Amino acid sequence: MRDRSLPAGPRLPAEFFARDPCTVARELIGCELRHEGIGGIIVETEAYHESEPACHAHAGPTPRARVLFGPPGRAYVYLSYGIHQLFNVVTGREGEGAAVLVRALRPLRGIEVMRERRPGRSDEQLCSGPGKLTLALAIGPADNERDLGHGSLELRGRPSGESAPELVAGPRIGIRRAADLPWRWCASAERRFLSAPPGTLAAGEPGVS
DNA sequence: CATGGGATTGACT
DNA sequence: GTCAATCCCATGC
């Protein structure tokens, strides 16, 4: 895979994020996430909202979840399973606890750097999971609460030259609570870059018997 | 203050 | 398919 120099889209404004997380999660597919010039096209997202128990904001504005209740358009980076950093963007109005988890990217810029950071992986696997993409982009705890409207951590609209993605929705991955909500969205034409195929059951979701 | 679970990954069988 | 790594923090006593 080669780097392309597609003209970047505009940086997404705070109003974009000041909406319900499901809308933002859908519309983020096809947009670009970058950190220090390294990044790719978002191909998989999940929505989280304080009204449902899978969301860290469900227990209220605890120290960890406080950023989720703050202004939209900030990063929420947290440690999962004691090992992996997961990147979210805060959505909704201030005072509302909600976010979108970015789960996978199609690498677009700085692929050589990503390969150095994730040796031995195919290009398709560089960012095919929420913990993988934070490694490839070097997003970490220091980025928690960062404003995505300024600085080197950026969310931008779909680059000109990128076609509008077809979406498929399904249950969120790796959760046990609220496993029935279809709040995961994937770009159906980007299967190779996803963390799991569309239609993968959530943890704890009963399969067909 | 002690405990237990979790929005995952990668190595190994 | 199975399983360990690793640690923050929410919860409960």
Coordinates of C-alpha atoms (C1' of nucleotides) in Angstrom, one line a residue:
Chain A
M1 CA 0.0 0.0 0.0
R2 CA 1.3 3.4 -0.9
D3 CA 0.7 6.8 0.8
R4 CA -1.6 9.0 -1.2
S5 CA -1.7 12.7 -1.0
L6 CA -5.4 13.2 -1.2
P7 CA -6.3 16.8 -0.1
A8 CA -7.4 16.6 3.5
G9 CA -11.0 17.5 4.4
P10 CA -11.8 20.4 6.7
R11 CA -11.3 19.9 10.5
L12 CA -14.6 18.9 11.9
P13 CA -16.1 21.7 14.0
A14 CA -17.4 21.4 17.6
E15 CA -21.0 21.5 16.3
F16 CA -20.4 18.3 14.4
F17 CA -19.8 16.5 17.7
A18 CA -22.5 18.3 19.7
R19 CA -25.1 15.8 18.5
D20 CA -26.2 12.3 19.6
P21 CA -23.4 9.8 19.5
C22 CA -25.2 7.5 17.0
T23 CA -25.4 10.2 14.4
V24 CA -21.8 11.2 15.0
A25 CA -20.7 7.6 14.8
R26 CA -22.4 7.1 11.4
E27 CA -21.1 10.3 10.0
L28 CA -17.5 9.7 11.2
I29 CA -17.2 6.7 8.8
G30 CA -15.2 8.0 5.9
C31 CA -13.7 10.9 7.8
E32 CA -10.0 11.1 8.7
L33 CA -8.2 10.7 12.0
R34 CA -4.7 11.9 12.3
H35 CA -2.1 12.4 14.9
E36 CA 1.1 14.3 14.1
G37 CA 0.4 13.7 10.4
I38 CA 0.0 10.0 10.7
G39 CA -3.5 8.6 10.1
G40 CA -6.2 7.1 8.0
I41 CA -9.9 6.8 7.1
I42 CA -12.3 5.8 9.8
V43 CA -14.0 2.6 8.8
E44 CA -15.5 1.4 12.1
T45 CA -17.1 3.2 15.0
E46 CA -19.3 2.6 18.1
A47 CA -21.6 4.9 20.0
Y48 CA -21.9 5.1 23.8
H49 CA -24.4 7.1 25.8
E50 CA -24.9 7.6 29.5
S51 CA -28.4 6.2 29.2
E52 CA -27.1 2.7 28.6
P53 CA -24.9 0.6 31.0
A54 CA -22.1 -0.2 28.6
C55 CA -21.0 3.5 28.7
H56 CA -18.5 4.6 31.2
A57 CA -20.7 7.7 31.8
H58 CA -23.5 5.5 33.0
A59 CA -22.4 5.8 36.7
G60 CA -22.3 9.6 36.4
P61 CA -19.4 12.0 36.2
T62 CA -16.8 9.9 38.1
P63 CA -13.1 11.0 37.8
R64 CA -12.6 8.8 34.8
A65 CA -15.8 9.7 33.0
R66 CA -15.8 13.4 33.7
V67 CA -14.4 14.3 30.3
L68 CA -17.5 12.5 28.7
F69 CA -19.7 15.2 30.3
G70 CA -17.6 18.0 29.1
P71 CA -17.6 19.9 25.8
P72 CA -18.0 17.9 22.6
G73 CA -15.0 17.4 20.3
R74 CA -12.5 16.4 23.0
A75 CA -10.6 13.1 23.1
Y76 CA -11.5 10.4 25.7
V77 CA -8.5 8.0 25.9
Y78 CA -8.7 5.3 28.4
L79 CA -6.9 2.1 29.3
S80 CA -8.7 -1.2 28.5
Y81 CA -7.8 -4.5 30.1
G82 CA -4.9 -2.8 31.8
I83 CA -3.0 -2.8 28.5
H84 CA -4.6 -1.1 25.6
Q85 CA -5.4 2.6 25.0
L86 CA -8.7 3.2 23.3
F87 CA -9.6 6.5 21.5
N88 CA -13.0 8.1 21.7
V89 CA -14.4 11.5 20.8
V90 CA -16.8 13.2 23.2
T91 CA -20.2 13.9 21.7
G92 CA -23.5 15.6 22.7
R93 CA -24.1 18.8 24.6
E94 CA -22.0 19.8 27.5
G95 CA -23.4 18.0 30.6
E96 CA -24.5 15.0 28.5
G97 CA -22.2 11.9 28.9
A98 CA -21.6 10.4 25.4
A99 CA -18.8 9.4 23.1
V100 CA -17.9 7.6 19.9
L101 CA -15.2 4.9 20.0
V102 CA -13.1 4.8 16.8
R103 CA -12.4 1.0 16.3
A104 CA -10.6 0.8 12.9
L105 CA -8.9 2.9 10.2
R106 CA -7.8 2.3 6.7
P107 CA -4.2 3.6 6.8
L108 CA -3.7 6.6 4.6
R109 CA -0.8 8.8 5.7
G110 CA 2.5 7.9 7.3
I111 CA 2.2 4.2 6.6
E112 CA 5.9 3.7 6.9
V113 CA 5.9 5.1 10.4
M114 CA 3.0 2.8 11.3
R115 CA 4.9 -0.2 10.0
E116 CA 7.8 0.7 12.3
R117 CA 5.5 1.0 15.2
R118 CA 3.8 -2.3 14.5
P119 CA 6.4 -4.5 13.0
G120 CA 5.4 -7.8 11.4
R121 CA 1.8 -6.7 10.7
S122 CA 0.3 -6.5 7.3
D123 CA -0.9 -3.0 6.2
E124 CA -4.5 -4.2 6.7
Q125 CA -3.8 -5.0 10.3
L126 CA -2.0 -1.8 11.2
C127 CA -5.2 -0.2 12.5
S128 CA -7.8 -3.0 12.5
G129 CA -8.8 -2.6 16.1
P130 CA -9.2 0.1 18.7
G131 CA -6.0 -0.8 20.6
K132 CA -4.1 -1.3 17.3
L133 CA -4.9 2.1 15.9
T134 CA -3.7 3.9 19.0
L135 CA -0.4 2.1 18.7
A136 CA 0.0 2.9 15.1
L137 CA -0.9 6.6 15.7
A138 CA 0.9 6.8 19.0
I139 CA -2.2 8.0 20.8
G140 CA -1.9 7.6 24.6
P141 CA -2.9 8.8 28.0
A142 CA -1.4 12.2 27.4
D143 CA -4.0 12.8 24.7
N144 CA -6.9 12.3 27.1
E145 CA -9.1 15.4 27.2
R146 CA -7.3 17.0 24.3
D147 CA -9.4 19.4 22.1
L148 CA -9.6 17.9 18.6
G149 CA -10.3 21.4 17.2
H150 CA -6.7 22.5 17.7
G151 CA -3.3 20.9 17.6
S152 CA -1.8 17.7 16.2
L153 CA -4.7 15.3 17.1
E154 CA -7.2 16.0 14.3
L155 CA -10.5 14.7 13.0
R156 CA -11.2 15.9 9.5
G157 CA -13.9 15.4 7.0
R158 CA -13.8 13.0 4.1
P159 CA -10.8 13.9 1.8
S160 CA -11.8 15.0 -1.7
G161 CA -11.3 11.9 -3.8
E162 CA -12.8 9.6 -1.2
S163 CA -16.2 8.2 -2.1
A164 CA -19.1 8.2 0.3
P165 CA -19.1 4.9 2.2
E166 CA -21.9 2.4 2.4
L167 CA -22.7 1.6 6.0
V168 CA -23.7 -1.5 7.9
A169 CA -24.8 -1.5 11.5
G170 CA -24.6 -4.2 14.1
P171 CA -24.1 -4.9 17.9
R172 CA -21.1 -3.4 19.6
I173 CA -18.1 -5.7 20.1
G174 CA -16.6 -7.0 23.4
I175 CA -19.3 -5.7 25.8
R176 CA -21.7 -7.7 27.9
R177 CA -24.2 -5.1 28.9
A178 CA -26.6 -3.5 26.4
A179 CA -25.3 -6.1 23.9
D180 CA -28.5 -5.8 22.0
L181 CA -28.1 -2.2 20.8
P182 CA -27.0 -2.0 17.2
W183 CA -24.7 0.9 17.8
R184 CA -21.6 -0.3 15.8
W185 CA -21.2 1.0 12.2
C186 CA -18.8 -0.2 9.6
A187 CA -18.0 0.8 6.0
S188 CA -19.1 -2.3 4.1
A189 CA -16.5 -1.9 1.4
E190 CA -13.6 -1.9 3.9
R191 CA -13.9 -5.4 5.4
R192 CA -10.2 -6.0 5.2
F193 CA -9.5 -3.1 7.6
L194 CA -12.2 -3.9 10.2
S195 CA -11.6 -5.3 13.7
A196 CA -14.3 -8.0 13.1
P197 CA -16.7 -8.7 10.2
P198 CA -20.0 -6.9 10.1
G199 CA -22.6 -8.9 11.9
T200 CA -20.2 -10.2 14.6
L201 CA -22.2 -10.8 17.8
A202 CA -21.4 -8.8 20.9
A203 CA -19.9 -10.6 23.9
G204 CA -22.8 -12.2 25.8
E205 CA -25.2 -11.9 22.8
P206 CA -26.9 -15.3 22.4
G207 CA -26.2 -16.9 19.0
V208 CA -28.6 -18.9 17.0
S209 CA -29.1 -22.3 18.6
Chain B
dC1 C1' -9.7 -0.3 52.2
dA2 C1' -10.4 -4.7 49.3
dT3 C1' -12.1 -6.7 45.5
dG4 C1' -13.4 -7.8 40.8
dG5 C1' -14.3 -6.9 36.1
dG6 C1' -13.4 -4.8 31.6
dA7 C1' -15.3 -0.9 24.8
dT8 C1' -8.3 -6.1 23.7
dT9 C1' -4.5 -8.1 21.7
dG10 C1' -1.1 -11.5 20.5
dA11 C1' 1.1 -15.8 21.5
dC12 C1' 0.5 -20.4 21.7
dT13 C1' -1.9 -25.2 21.2
Chain C
dG1 C1' -9.7 -22.4 20.0
dT2 C1' -7.6 -21.0 24.5
dC3 C1' -5.4 -17.9 27.6
dA4 C1' -2.4 -14.6 29.9
dA5 C1' -0.9 -9.9 30.4
dT6 C1' -1.8 -5.8 33.4
dC7 C1' -4.1 -1.9 35.9
dC8 C1' -7.5 1.6 36.6
dC9 C1' -11.4 2.5 38.9
dA10 C1' -16.3 1.6 40.3
dT11 C1' -18.4 -0.6 43.8
dG12 C1' -19.3 -2.4 48.3
dC13 C1' -18.2 -3.2 53.1

